[in-house]
Coordinates of C-alpha atoms in Angstrom, one line a residue:
Chain A
M1 CA 26.9 20.6 39.3
I2 CA 29.1 18.4 37.4
E3 CA 31.6 16.0 38.9
C4 CA 34.1 13.9 36.9
R5 CA 36.1 11.4 38.9
N6 CA 39.0 9.8 37.1
I7 CA 37.2 9.3 33.8
T8 CA 38.8 7.2 31.2
K9 CA 37.7 6.4 27.7
I10 CA 39.4 3.7 25.7
Y11 CA 38.4 2.8 22.1
S12 CA 39.5 -0.6 20.9
N13 CA 39.5 -1.0 17.2
G14 CA 40.5 -4.4 15.9
G15 CA 42.5 -5.2 19.0
V16 CA 44.3 -1.9 18.9
E17 CA 43.4 0.2 22.0
T18 CA 43.4 3.9 21.8
I19 CA 43.3 5.8 25.0
A20 CA 41.2 9.0 24.4
L21 CA 40.9 9.9 28.0
G22 CA 43.4 8.6 30.6
G23 CA 41.8 9.6 33.9
V24 CA 40.3 13.0 34.1
S25 CA 38.8 14.6 37.3
F26 CA 37.3 18.0 37.8
T27 CA 34.2 19.7 39.2
I28 CA 32.1 22.4 37.6
K29 CA 29.7 24.2 39.9
D30 CA 26.4 25.7 38.8
G31 CA 26.7 29.0 37.0
E32 CA 30.2 28.5 35.9
F33 CA 31.5 29.4 32.4
V34 CA 34.2 27.0 31.6
A35 CA 36.2 26.5 28.4
I36 CA 37.7 23.1 27.7
M37 CA 40.7 23.8 25.4
G38 CA 43.0 21.4 23.6
P39 CA 44.4 20.7 20.2
S40 CA 42.7 18.2 17.9
G41 CA 43.2 14.6 19.2
S42 CA 43.6 15.7 22.7
G43 CA 40.4 14.0 23.8
K44 CA 38.4 17.1 24.3
S45 CA 35.7 15.9 21.9
T46 CA 35.5 12.6 23.8
L47 CA 35.2 14.5 27.0
M48 CA 32.5 16.7 25.5
H49 CA 30.5 13.6 24.4
I50 CA 30.7 12.2 27.9
L51 CA 29.7 15.5 29.4
G52 CA 26.9 15.7 26.9
C53 CA 25.6 12.2 27.9
L54 CA 26.1 11.1 24.3
D55 CA 28.6 8.6 25.4
T56 CA 29.6 6.7 28.6
P57 CA 33.1 6.5 30.1
T58 CA 35.0 3.2 30.1
S59 CA 35.8 3.7 33.8
G60 CA 35.3 6.4 36.4
K61 CA 32.3 8.3 37.5
F62 CA 30.4 11.2 35.9
L63 CA 27.9 12.9 38.1
L64 CA 25.4 15.3 36.7
D65 CA 23.3 17.0 39.4
N66 CA 24.4 14.1 41.6
R67 CA 23.1 11.5 39.2
D68 CA 25.5 8.9 38.1
I69 CA 25.5 8.9 34.3
S70 CA 28.3 6.4 33.9
S71 CA 26.2 3.3 33.6
M72 CA 23.0 4.5 32.1
S73 CA 21.2 2.9 29.2
D74 CA 20.7 4.7 25.9
D75 CA 17.1 5.6 26.7
Q76 CA 18.0 6.9 30.1
L77 CA 20.8 9.0 28.6
A78 CA 18.3 10.4 26.1
D79 CA 16.0 11.4 29.0
I80 CA 18.9 13.1 30.7
R81 CA 19.8 15.0 27.5
K82 CA 16.2 16.0 27.1
E83 CA 16.0 17.4 30.6
K84 CA 19.4 18.7 31.5
L85 CA 21.4 19.5 28.4
G86 CA 21.5 22.0 25.6
F87 CA 23.8 21.6 22.6
V88 CA 25.3 24.2 20.4
F89 CA 27.3 22.8 17.4
Q90 CA 30.0 24.2 15.1
A91 CA 27.8 23.4 12.1
F92 CA 24.5 24.8 13.8
N93 CA 22.6 21.6 12.8
L94 CA 19.3 23.4 12.1
L95 CA 16.6 21.8 10.0
P96 CA 17.1 23.8 6.9
R97 CA 13.6 23.9 5.5
A98 CA 11.9 24.5 8.9
T99 CA 11.2 28.0 10.3
V100 CA 13.2 29.5 13.1
L101 CA 10.4 29.0 15.5
R102 CA 10.0 25.4 14.5
N103 CA 13.7 24.7 14.9
V104 CA 13.7 26.2 18.4
S105 CA 10.6 24.3 19.4
L106 CA 12.1 21.0 18.2
P107 CA 13.4 19.8 21.7
L108 CA 9.9 20.6 23.1
I109 CA 8.2 17.9 21.1
Y110 CA 10.3 15.3 22.8
S111 CA 9.6 16.6 26.3
D112 CA 5.8 16.5 26.3
I113 CA 5.2 20.2 26.5
P114 CA 1.6 21.0 25.2
K115 CA 1.6 22.3 21.7
D116 CA 0.0 25.7 22.5
K117 CA 2.7 26.6 25.0
R118 CA 5.6 25.7 22.8
E119 CA 5.7 28.9 20.7
A120 CA 5.8 31.2 23.7
I121 CA 8.7 29.3 25.2
A122 CA 10.5 29.3 21.9
R123 CA 9.9 33.1 21.5
T124 CA 11.3 33.8 25.0
S125 CA 14.3 31.7 24.2
L126 CA 14.9 33.4 20.9
K127 CA 14.7 36.9 22.5
N128 CA 17.2 35.8 25.2
S129 CA 19.6 34.6 22.6
G130 CA 19.3 38.0 20.9
L131 CA 17.6 37.2 17.6
D132 CA 15.5 39.9 16.0
E133 CA 11.8 39.0 16.0
T134 CA 11.5 39.7 12.2
H135 CA 13.4 36.5 11.6
F136 CA 11.1 34.2 13.6
Y137 CA 9.2 32.9 10.6
H138 CA 12.1 32.8 8.2
R139 CA 13.4 29.4 7.2
S140 CA 16.7 28.7 8.9
N141 CA 18.6 28.4 5.6
Q142 CA 17.7 32.0 4.8
L143 CA 19.7 33.3 7.8
S144 CA 23.3 34.4 8.1
G145 CA 25.8 32.3 10.0
G146 CA 25.6 34.4 13.1
Q147 CA 21.8 34.4 13.1
M148 CA 21.8 30.6 12.7
Q149 CA 24.1 30.2 15.6
R150 CA 21.8 32.3 17.7
V151 CA 18.9 30.2 16.7
A152 CA 20.9 27.1 17.7
I153 CA 21.6 28.8 21.1
A154 CA 17.9 29.5 21.5
R155 CA 17.2 25.9 20.7
A156 CA 19.8 24.8 23.3
L157 CA 18.1 26.9 25.9
V158 CA 14.5 26.2 25.2
N159 CA 14.2 23.2 27.6
N160 CA 15.9 25.2 30.4
P161 CA 18.9 23.0 30.7
S162 CA 21.2 22.9 33.7
L163 CA 24.2 22.7 31.3
V164 CA 24.8 24.2 27.9
L165 CA 27.6 22.5 25.9
A166 CA 29.0 24.5 23.0
D167 CA 31.3 22.6 20.7
E168 CA 33.4 25.0 18.6
P169 CA 30.5 27.3 18.3
T170 CA 32.5 30.0 16.5
G171 CA 34.3 27.5 14.1
N172 CA 32.1 28.3 11.1
L173 CA 31.9 32.1 11.8
D174 CA 34.1 35.1 11.0
T175 CA 35.9 36.7 13.9
K176 CA 33.3 39.5 14.3
T177 CA 30.3 37.2 14.3
G178 CA 32.2 34.9 16.5
E179 CA 32.7 37.6 19.0
I180 CA 29.0 38.4 19.1
V181 CA 28.2 34.7 19.7
L182 CA 30.7 34.4 22.4
H183 CA 29.3 37.6 24.0
T184 CA 25.9 36.0 23.9
F185 CA 27.2 33.1 25.9
Q186 CA 28.8 35.5 28.4
E187 CA 25.5 37.4 28.8
L188 CA 23.6 34.2 29.3
N189 CA 26.1 33.2 32.0
R190 CA 26.0 36.5 33.7
K191 CA 22.3 37.3 33.5
Q192 CA 20.7 33.9 33.7
K193 CA 23.4 32.1 35.7
R194 CA 23.6 29.4 33.0
T195 CA 26.3 26.8 33.3
I196 CA 28.2 26.8 30.1
I197 CA 31.0 24.6 28.8
L198 CA 32.8 25.8 25.7
I199 CA 34.9 23.3 23.8
T200 CA 37.4 24.9 21.6
H201 CA 41.0 24.5 20.2
E202 CA 41.6 28.2 20.1
R203 CA 43.1 30.0 23.1
Y204 CA 41.6 33.2 21.9
V205 CA 38.0 31.7 22.1
A206 CA 38.7 30.0 25.4
E207 CA 39.7 33.3 26.9
H208 CA 36.1 34.4 26.8
A209 CA 35.3 31.9 29.6
N210 CA 35.9 32.4 33.4
R211 CA 37.8 29.2 33.8
I212 CA 40.0 27.3 31.3
I213 CA 40.7 23.6 31.5
T214 CA 43.5 22.6 29.1
I215 CA 43.6 19.0 28.0
R216 CA 46.3 17.3 26.1
D217 CA 46.8 13.6 25.2
G218 CA 43.7 12.6 27.3
L219 CA 44.9 14.3 30.5
I220 CA 44.2 17.6 32.1
V221 CA 47.4 19.7 31.9
E222 CA 46.1 22.9 33.3
D223 CA 43.0 24.0 35.2
E224 CA 43.1 27.8 35.8
I225 CA 40.8 30.7 36.5
N226 CA 41.0 33.0 33.6
I227 CA 42.2 36.3 34.9
S228 CA 42.5 38.0 31.6
K229 CA 38.8 37.5 30.5
R230 CA 38.1 38.9 27.1
E231 CA 35.0 41.0 26.9
I232 CA 34.0 43.2 24.1
K233 CA 32.2 46.4 24.5
Y234 CA 29.2 45.3 22.6
S235 CA 26.3 47.5 22.6
N236 CA 23.0 46.3 21.3
Chain B
M1 CA 6.1 12.9 21.3
T2 CA 2.4 12.9 20.6
A3 CA 0.7 11.4 17.6
S4 CA -0.1 14.9 16.2
D5 CA 3.6 15.9 16.5
L6 CA 4.6 12.7 14.8
F7 CA 2.2 13.5 12.0
E8 CA 3.4 17.0 11.7
E9 CA 7.1 16.0 11.5
T10 CA 6.2 13.4 8.9
Y11 CA 4.2 15.8 6.9
S12 CA 6.9 18.5 6.8
A13 CA 9.5 16.0 6.0
L14 CA 7.6 14.5 3.1
L15 CA 6.8 18.0 1.8
A16 CA 10.4 19.0 2.0
N17 CA 11.1 17.2 -1.1
K18 CA 7.9 17.2 -3.1
T19 CA 9.3 15.8 -6.3
R20 CA 10.9 12.8 -4.8
T21 CA 7.9 12.1 -2.6
G22 CA 5.6 12.4 -5.6
L23 CA 7.7 10.1 -7.8
T24 CA 8.0 7.5 -5.0
M25 CA 4.3 7.7 -4.4
L26 CA 3.7 7.2 -8.1
G27 CA 5.2 3.7 -7.9
I28 CA 2.6 2.8 -5.2
I29 CA -0.2 4.5 -7.1
I30 CA 0.5 2.5 -10.2
G31 CA 0.9 -0.7 -8.2
I32 CA -2.3 -0.4 -6.2
G33 CA -4.2 1.1 -9.1
S34 CA -3.3 -1.8 -11.4
V35 CA -4.2 -4.4 -8.7
I36 CA -7.6 -2.8 -8.3
A37 CA -8.2 -2.4 -12.0
M38 CA -7.0 -5.9 -12.9
V39 CA -9.0 -7.6 -10.2
A40 CA -12.0 -5.6 -11.2
I41 CA -11.6 -6.8 -14.8
G42 CA -11.2 -10.4 -13.6
Q43 CA -14.2 -10.2 -11.3
G44 CA -16.2 -8.5 -13.9
S45 CA -15.6 -11.1 -16.6
K46 CA -16.4 -13.8 -14.0
G47 CA -19.7 -12.1 -13.3
T48 CA -20.5 -11.8 -17.0
I49 CA -19.7 -15.4 -17.8
E50 CA -21.7 -16.6 -14.8
S51 CA -24.7 -14.6 -15.8
N52 CA -24.4 -15.9 -19.3
I53 CA -24.5 -19.4 -18.0
Q54 CA -27.4 -18.6 -15.7
S55 CA -29.3 -17.1 -18.6
L56 CA -29.4 -20.5 -20.3
G57 CA -31.9 -21.6 -17.8
S58 CA -32.1 -22.2 -14.0
N59 CA -31.2 -25.5 -12.3
L60 CA -30.4 -27.0 -15.7
I61 CA -29.0 -30.4 -16.3
I62 CA -27.9 -31.2 -19.7
I63 CA -27.6 -34.8 -21.1
M64 CA -25.6 -35.3 -24.3
P65 CA -24.9 -38.5 -26.3
G66 CA -21.3 -39.7 -26.5
A67 CA -19.1 -40.4 -23.6
Q68 CA -15.8 -39.7 -21.9
R69 CA -13.2 -42.2 -23.0
G70 CA -13.8 -45.5 -21.3
A71 CA -11.1 -48.1 -20.6
G72 CA -9.8 -48.6 -24.1
I73 CA -13.0 -48.0 -25.7
Q74 CA -14.1 -44.8 -27.3
I75 CA -17.7 -44.7 -28.3
S76 CA -17.8 -41.2 -29.7
A77 CA -17.2 -38.0 -28.1
G78 CA -18.7 -35.7 -30.6
R79 CA -22.0 -34.2 -29.7
G80 CA -24.6 -34.9 -32.4
S81 CA -22.4 -37.3 -34.2
S82 CA -23.1 -40.0 -31.7
Q83 CA -26.6 -41.2 -31.5
T84 CA -27.5 -42.9 -28.3
L85 CA -30.4 -40.7 -26.9
T86 CA -34.0 -41.0 -28.0
V87 CA -37.2 -39.4 -27.3
D88 CA -38.1 -42.4 -25.2
D89 CA -35.2 -41.7 -22.9
S90 CA -36.5 -38.2 -22.5
D91 CA -40.1 -39.4 -21.8
S92 CA -38.9 -41.9 -19.2
I93 CA -36.9 -39.1 -17.4
Q94 CA -40.2 -37.2 -17.4
T95 CA -42.2 -40.0 -15.9
D96 CA -39.6 -41.8 -13.6
I97 CA -37.7 -39.0 -12.0
A98 CA -39.7 -37.1 -9.3
S99 CA -37.5 -34.2 -8.5
I100 CA -37.7 -32.4 -11.9
K101 CA -39.9 -29.6 -13.3
A102 CA -39.6 -30.2 -17.0
V103 CA -37.7 -32.0 -19.6
A104 CA -37.0 -30.7 -23.1
P105 CA -35.4 -33.0 -25.7
E106 CA -33.8 -31.4 -28.7
L107 CA -32.3 -32.3 -32.0
S108 CA -30.1 -29.4 -33.3
S109 CA -28.0 -29.1 -36.3
R110 CA -26.9 -26.2 -38.5
Y111 CA -28.6 -25.7 -41.8
Q112 CA -28.7 -23.1 -44.6
V113 CA -32.0 -21.3 -44.2
T114 CA -33.5 -19.2 -47.0
A115 CA -36.4 -16.8 -47.2
K116 CA -37.4 -14.7 -50.2
G117 CA -33.9 -14.4 -51.7
T118 CA -32.1 -14.0 -48.4
N119 CA -30.4 -16.7 -46.6
T120 CA -28.5 -17.4 -43.4
N121 CA -26.7 -20.4 -41.8
T122 CA -28.0 -21.0 -38.4
Q123 CA -28.8 -23.5 -35.7
V124 CA -32.1 -25.3 -36.2
V125 CA -33.4 -26.8 -33.0
G126 CA -36.1 -29.5 -33.0
T127 CA -37.8 -29.4 -29.6
T128 CA -41.0 -29.7 -27.6
S129 CA -43.3 -27.2 -25.9
T130 CA -41.4 -27.4 -22.6
Y131 CA -38.2 -25.9 -24.1
P132 CA -39.0 -22.2 -23.3
S133 CA -39.4 -22.9 -19.5
V134 CA -36.4 -25.1 -19.3
R135 CA -34.1 -22.8 -21.3
N136 CA -35.4 -19.4 -20.1
I137 CA -36.8 -18.4 -23.5
E138 CA -39.5 -15.8 -23.8
I139 CA -41.8 -15.2 -26.7
D140 CA -41.9 -11.8 -28.2
S141 CA -44.6 -12.2 -30.8
G142 CA -46.8 -15.1 -31.8
I143 CA -46.6 -18.5 -30.0
F144 CA -44.1 -21.3 -29.3
I145 CA -44.3 -24.8 -30.7
S146 CA -47.2 -26.7 -29.0
D147 CA -47.5 -30.5 -28.3
Q148 CA -50.2 -30.5 -31.0
N149 CA -47.5 -29.3 -33.5
N150 CA -45.3 -32.1 -32.4
S151 CA -47.8 -34.8 -32.7
S152 CA -48.9 -33.7 -36.1
L153 CA -45.4 -33.1 -37.6
S154 CA -46.3 -29.5 -38.3
K155 CA -43.9 -27.6 -40.5
V156 CA -43.9 -24.5 -38.2
A157 CA -40.9 -22.5 -36.9
V158 CA -40.1 -20.0 -34.2
I159 CA -37.2 -17.8 -34.9
G160 CA -34.8 -15.8 -32.9
P161 CA -34.5 -12.0 -33.4
T162 CA -31.0 -12.4 -35.1
V163 CA -32.4 -14.8 -37.6
R164 CA -35.3 -12.4 -38.2
D165 CA -32.8 -9.5 -38.7
D166 CA -30.8 -11.6 -41.1
L167 CA -33.7 -12.9 -43.2
F168 CA -36.3 -10.2 -43.0
G169 CA -34.6 -7.1 -41.8
I170 CA -34.8 -5.3 -38.5
D171 CA -38.3 -4.4 -37.0
V172 CA -40.2 -6.6 -39.4
D173 CA -42.8 -8.9 -37.8
P174 CA -41.9 -12.3 -39.2
V175 CA -45.0 -14.1 -38.0
G176 CA -46.9 -15.6 -40.9
Q177 CA -43.9 -15.6 -43.3
T178 CA -42.3 -18.7 -44.7
I179 CA -38.7 -19.9 -44.4
R180 CA -37.1 -22.8 -46.2
I181 CA -35.0 -25.3 -44.5
K182 CA -33.5 -28.2 -46.6
K183 CA -36.0 -27.5 -49.3
I184 CA -38.9 -27.7 -47.0
D185 CA -41.1 -24.7 -46.2
F186 CA -41.8 -23.9 -42.5
K187 CA -44.3 -21.3 -41.5
I188 CA -43.2 -18.9 -38.9
I189 CA -45.5 -18.8 -35.9
G190 CA -43.5 -16.8 -33.4
M191 CA -40.4 -15.0 -32.5
T192 CA -38.4 -15.2 -29.3
K193 CA -37.5 -12.2 -27.2
S194 CA -34.0 -10.9 -27.7
R195 CA -31.7 -11.7 -24.8
G196 CA -28.8 -9.8 -26.2
G197 CA -26.7 -12.6 -25.0
S198 CA -23.6 -14.0 -26.4
G199 CA -21.7 -17.0 -25.2
F200 CA -21.8 -20.6 -25.9
S201 CA -25.0 -20.9 -27.9
N202 CA -26.8 -17.7 -28.6
P203 CA -30.5 -18.3 -28.3
D204 CA -31.2 -15.2 -30.5
D205 CA -29.6 -16.8 -33.4
M206 CA -31.7 -20.0 -33.5
I207 CA -34.7 -21.5 -35.3
F208 CA -37.0 -23.7 -33.3
I209 CA -39.2 -26.3 -35.0
P210 CA -41.2 -29.3 -33.6
L211 CA -38.8 -32.1 -32.6
S212 CA -40.8 -34.7 -34.6
S213 CA -40.6 -32.6 -37.7
A214 CA -36.9 -32.2 -37.3
Q215 CA -36.4 -35.9 -36.9
R216 CA -38.6 -36.8 -39.8
F217 CA -37.8 -34.1 -42.4
L218 CA -34.3 -32.8 -41.5
A219 CA -32.4 -35.6 -39.8
G220 CA -34.2 -38.6 -40.9
N221 CA -33.8 -40.6 -37.7
T222 CA -35.3 -40.8 -34.2
Y223 CA -32.4 -39.7 -32.1
V224 CA -32.1 -36.5 -30.1
S225 CA -28.9 -34.5 -29.6
T226 CA -29.5 -33.1 -26.2
I227 CA -31.9 -33.5 -23.4
S228 CA -32.3 -30.5 -21.1
V229 CA -33.8 -31.2 -17.7
Q230 CA -34.8 -28.6 -15.2
A231 CA -34.5 -29.7 -11.6
N232 CA -36.9 -28.5 -8.9
D233 CA -34.2 -26.5 -7.1
Q234 CA -30.5 -26.0 -6.6
D235 CA -30.2 -28.5 -3.7
S236 CA -31.7 -31.4 -5.5
M237 CA -29.6 -31.1 -8.6
T238 CA -26.8 -33.5 -7.5
Q239 CA -29.3 -36.1 -6.6
T240 CA -31.4 -35.6 -9.8
Q241 CA -28.2 -35.9 -11.8
A242 CA -27.4 -39.2 -10.1
D243 CA -31.0 -40.5 -10.6
I244 CA -30.9 -39.6 -14.3
T245 CA -27.6 -41.4 -14.7
S246 CA -28.8 -44.6 -13.2
L247 CA -32.0 -44.5 -15.1
L248 CA -30.3 -44.1 -18.5
L249 CA -27.6 -46.6 -17.6
E250 CA -30.3 -49.1 -16.9
R251 CA -32.3 -48.2 -20.1
H252 CA -29.1 -48.5 -22.2
H253 CA -28.1 -51.8 -20.5
I254 CA -24.8 -50.5 -19.2
T255 CA -23.4 -51.7 -15.9
D256 CA -20.2 -49.8 -15.6
P257 CA -20.8 -46.1 -15.3
I258 CA -17.4 -45.5 -16.8
L259 CA -18.6 -46.9 -20.1
A260 CA -21.8 -44.7 -20.3
D261 CA -22.8 -43.7 -23.8
F262 CA -24.0 -40.4 -22.7
S263 CA -22.6 -37.5 -20.6
I264 CA -24.4 -35.4 -18.2
L265 CA -23.6 -32.0 -17.1
N266 CA -25.3 -29.8 -14.6
Q267 CA -25.2 -26.0 -14.6
S268 CA -23.4 -25.7 -11.3
D269 CA -20.6 -27.8 -12.8
I270 CA -20.4 -25.5 -15.8
I271 CA -20.5 -22.5 -13.6
A272 CA -17.8 -24.0 -11.4
T273 CA -15.6 -24.8 -14.3
A274 CA -16.1 -21.3 -15.8
S275 CA -15.5 -19.7 -12.4
S276 CA -12.3 -21.6 -11.9
V277 CA -11.1 -20.4 -15.2
T278 CA -12.0 -16.8 -14.5
D279 CA -10.6 -17.1 -11.0
T280 CA -7.3 -18.2 -12.4
L281 CA -7.5 -15.3 -14.8
S282 CA -8.1 -12.9 -11.9
L283 CA -5.3 -14.4 -10.0
L284 CA -3.0 -14.1 -12.9
L285 CA -3.9 -10.4 -13.5
G286 CA -3.6 -9.7 -9.8
A287 CA -0.2 -11.4 -9.7
V288 CA 1.1 -9.4 -12.6
A289 CA -0.2 -6.2 -11.0
S290 CA 1.3 -7.2 -7.6
I291 CA 4.7 -7.2 -9.2
S292 CA 4.4 -3.5 -9.9
L293 CA 3.2 -3.1 -6.3
I294 CA 6.4 -4.7 -5.1
V295 CA 8.5 -2.6 -7.4
G296 CA 6.7 0.4 -6.0
G297 CA 7.5 -0.8 -2.4
I298 CA 11.2 -1.2 -3.3
G299 CA 11.1 2.4 -4.6
I300 CA 9.8 3.5 -1.2
M301 CA 12.6 1.6 0.5
N302 CA 15.1 3.1 -1.8
M303 CA 13.8 6.6 -1.1
M304 CA 13.8 6.0 2.6
L305 CA 17.4 4.8 2.7
T306 CA 18.4 7.9 0.7
T307 CA 16.5 10.1 3.1
V308 CA 18.1 8.4 6.1
T309 CA 21.6 9.0 4.7
E310 CA 20.7 12.6 3.7
R311 CA 19.4 13.4 7.2
T312 CA 22.0 11.7 9.2
R313 CA 23.0 14.9 10.9
E314 CA 19.3 15.6 11.6
I315 CA 19.0 12.2 13.2
G316 CA 22.1 12.9 15.3
L317 CA 20.7 16.3 16.4
R318 CA 17.3 14.8 17.3
K319 CA 19.1 12.2 19.4
A320 CA 21.2 14.9 21.1
I321 CA 18.2 16.8 22.1
G322 CA 16.5 13.9 23.7
A323 CA 14.9 11.7 21.0
K324 CA 15.1 8.0 21.8
S325 CA 15.8 5.3 19.3
K326 CA 12.1 4.4 19.2
D327 CA 11.2 8.0 18.4
I328 CA 13.5 8.0 15.4
N329 CA 12.3 4.6 14.3
L330 CA 8.7 5.7 14.6
Q331 CA 9.3 8.9 12.6
F332 CA 10.8 7.1 9.7
I333 CA 8.3 4.3 9.7
S334 CA 5.5 6.8 9.8
E335 CA 7.0 8.6 6.8
A336 CA 7.0 5.4 4.8
I337 CA 3.5 4.5 6.0
V338 CA 2.1 7.9 5.1
L339 CA 3.7 7.7 1.8
T340 CA 2.3 4.3 0.9
F341 CA -1.0 5.0 2.5
S342 CA -1.7 8.2 0.5
G343 CA -0.3 6.5 -2.6
G344 CA -2.7 3.7 -1.8
V345 CA -5.7 6.0 -1.5
I346 CA -4.9 7.7 -4.8
G347 CA -4.2 4.3 -6.3
I348 CA -7.6 3.1 -5.4
I349 CA -9.2 6.1 -7.0
V350 CA -7.0 5.6 -10.1
G351 CA -7.8 1.9 -10.2
W352 CA -11.5 2.7 -10.0
L353 CA -11.3 5.3 -12.8
V354 CA -9.3 2.9 -14.9
S355 CA -11.8 0.1 -14.5
Y356 CA -14.6 2.5 -15.2
A357 CA -12.8 3.6 -18.4
V358 CA -12.3 -0.1 -19.4
S359 CA -16.0 -0.9 -19.1
Y360 CA -16.9 2.4 -20.8
F361 CA -14.5 2.3 -23.7
A362 CA -13.7 -1.3 -24.2
G363 CA -17.1 -2.7 -23.1
I364 CA -15.5 -5.2 -20.7
A365 CA -17.6 -5.5 -17.6
T366 CA -15.6 -4.7 -14.4
S367 CA -16.5 -4.8 -10.8
V368 CA -14.5 -3.1 -8.1
S369 CA -15.2 -5.1 -4.9
I370 CA -14.9 -3.8 -1.4
N371 CA -12.6 -6.8 -0.7
S372 CA -10.1 -5.7 -3.3
I373 CA -10.1 -2.2 -1.9
L374 CA -9.6 -3.5 1.6
L375 CA -6.9 -5.8 0.3
A376 CA -5.2 -2.9 -1.6
F377 CA -5.4 -0.8 1.6
G378 CA -3.9 -3.5 3.7
V379 CA -1.2 -4.3 1.3
S380 CA -0.2 -0.7 0.9
A381 CA 0.0 -0.2 4.7
G382 CA 1.9 -3.5 4.9
I383 CA 4.4 -2.4 2.2
G384 CA 4.9 0.8 4.1
I385 CA 5.8 -1.0 7.3
A386 CA 7.8 -3.7 5.5
F387 CA 9.8 -1.5 3.3
G388 CA 10.1 1.3 5.8
Y389 CA 11.2 -0.9 8.6
Y390 CA 14.7 -1.5 7.5
P391 CA 15.5 2.1 6.8
A392 CA 13.9 3.3 10.0
R393 CA 15.8 0.7 11.9
R394 CA 19.0 1.8 10.3
A395 CA 18.2 5.4 11.3
S396 CA 17.3 4.6 14.8
K397 CA 20.5 2.6 15.3
L398 CA 22.8 5.4 14.1
N399 CA 25.4 6.5 16.7
S400 CA 24.5 10.0 17.6
I401 CA 28.1 11.1 17.8
E402 CA 29.0 9.8 14.3
A403 CA 25.7 11.1 13.0
L404 CA 26.4 14.6 14.2
R405 CA 29.9 14.5 12.6
Y406 CA 28.6 13.1 9.3
E407 CA 29.5 15.3 6.3

């Protein structure tokens, strides 16, 4: 459960203040699939950083599973990210020379999971994100874009997070592969009841989610249930 | 993050770019290797010089005529050219000083020596029967000069093996042959054992004759050029030296020790002087080698900074998935340490091989000491921490948002 109460973020650079978020409030319940949509410069990235506990708001409260994140130290934030969050980035951010399994197990080394259990967890996570087992020992730079993003999704899920944040996950993919990745998110939301927040600037991508929050100039301009949810008939 | 995870991360990060890792390590290998080899050469030559000095005799005190410059007066500094010591001085040392084992006066000078058409220019030492025990000389064949030879002004000689080689050829027994010094024939009664030594005065290249004969037939006076005294033990040397000084000052009627007409040296002083020279040499060699070690360290820092920049996104990602600043710091520090440490281990092996090769091919004695290995090890680990610290700190302080966006 995510609760944002009147969150603001103001950057001051050499005396010039830039208001990135001007008071944003919303609640996301467990199991929701929400898209945060807005053009570049709208503040959606800033919001994503705060939701991802990479940054703290200038004012306002951000509660993640009833814990107040707003005033935590860097180390406390790192612990929250480790336990509760999974990230999927536009540029995948995989370790290029490491194998798929090692990439997926990476978050586990920071969360004190015994070595012998890591591979099994990583395998399960990879299967859930739909990557074929033949690729498990490939190096991640030998994979296609779609495969890499699935590895990234598996990595995001490996620590069983309460929230998955996807930042433009289809930005580096062609339309068809993008569809497949979005479908993967929909499946994870539907079957595993994962809470997923999708950050995008494209209406088309946002329409794959169940709820769309539109943000512009640091303020929420629209928060709607997506009635025309896009789904592809994707048989696997 | 456990230690084995840390090691695994470090290992795979270093192996990811083998060429760069190898070249950076090479800097440390050369640095550590040269420190080890240079210190080994320094220590080795120190050992050689010390054993050379020790081989001159044990607990030796040497008295020579001439003096250090006094206040405005210079008697004569040259050994041999100044004539202030006599056999009487030597005898009174023998009788009046308690803490000594033996005294051997000597009168030495270089002469042209001939034998059956061959000739050589060598040191001729007139001395007494105590000389072998004072100066650590052993007899290979025949006998050494006796007190009887001395009192009867015998024209007998004991030669060193080098003199034998020069005059009679290798493996010839010279005992019974005759040599001619200053147109006087001396009969050879013995030969000393080869010590293979080199150094200040090579005892292999000497001819020993009775002191009295040397004074009468060769020098034509009653002075001696050196008095060698063997003290009872190491501890009594300083006291013995002081006793001899005051005895001789009294005998020579000198009240101010600064104006003494003789100088007195003990073996520990010579060793100390030589050691200080070789220590300086070691230090110099070590210092030069350390420069390459520092350059190697800077190479590591350079590589680590490049690595941190290259892996900015990876650092951002690691932070996003829960790594704390200290985890990142530890990871990069450990990369630097592993790099220098393995470089250090290889460097020690290389340094060892180099010093072995130096003693094998160049004939210079070397000694690799545990201390220098420990030092090299410590220094390489220290360099890893010192030069890895700044890049690691830079990595850990990266802002995760900016790091993730870094192109």
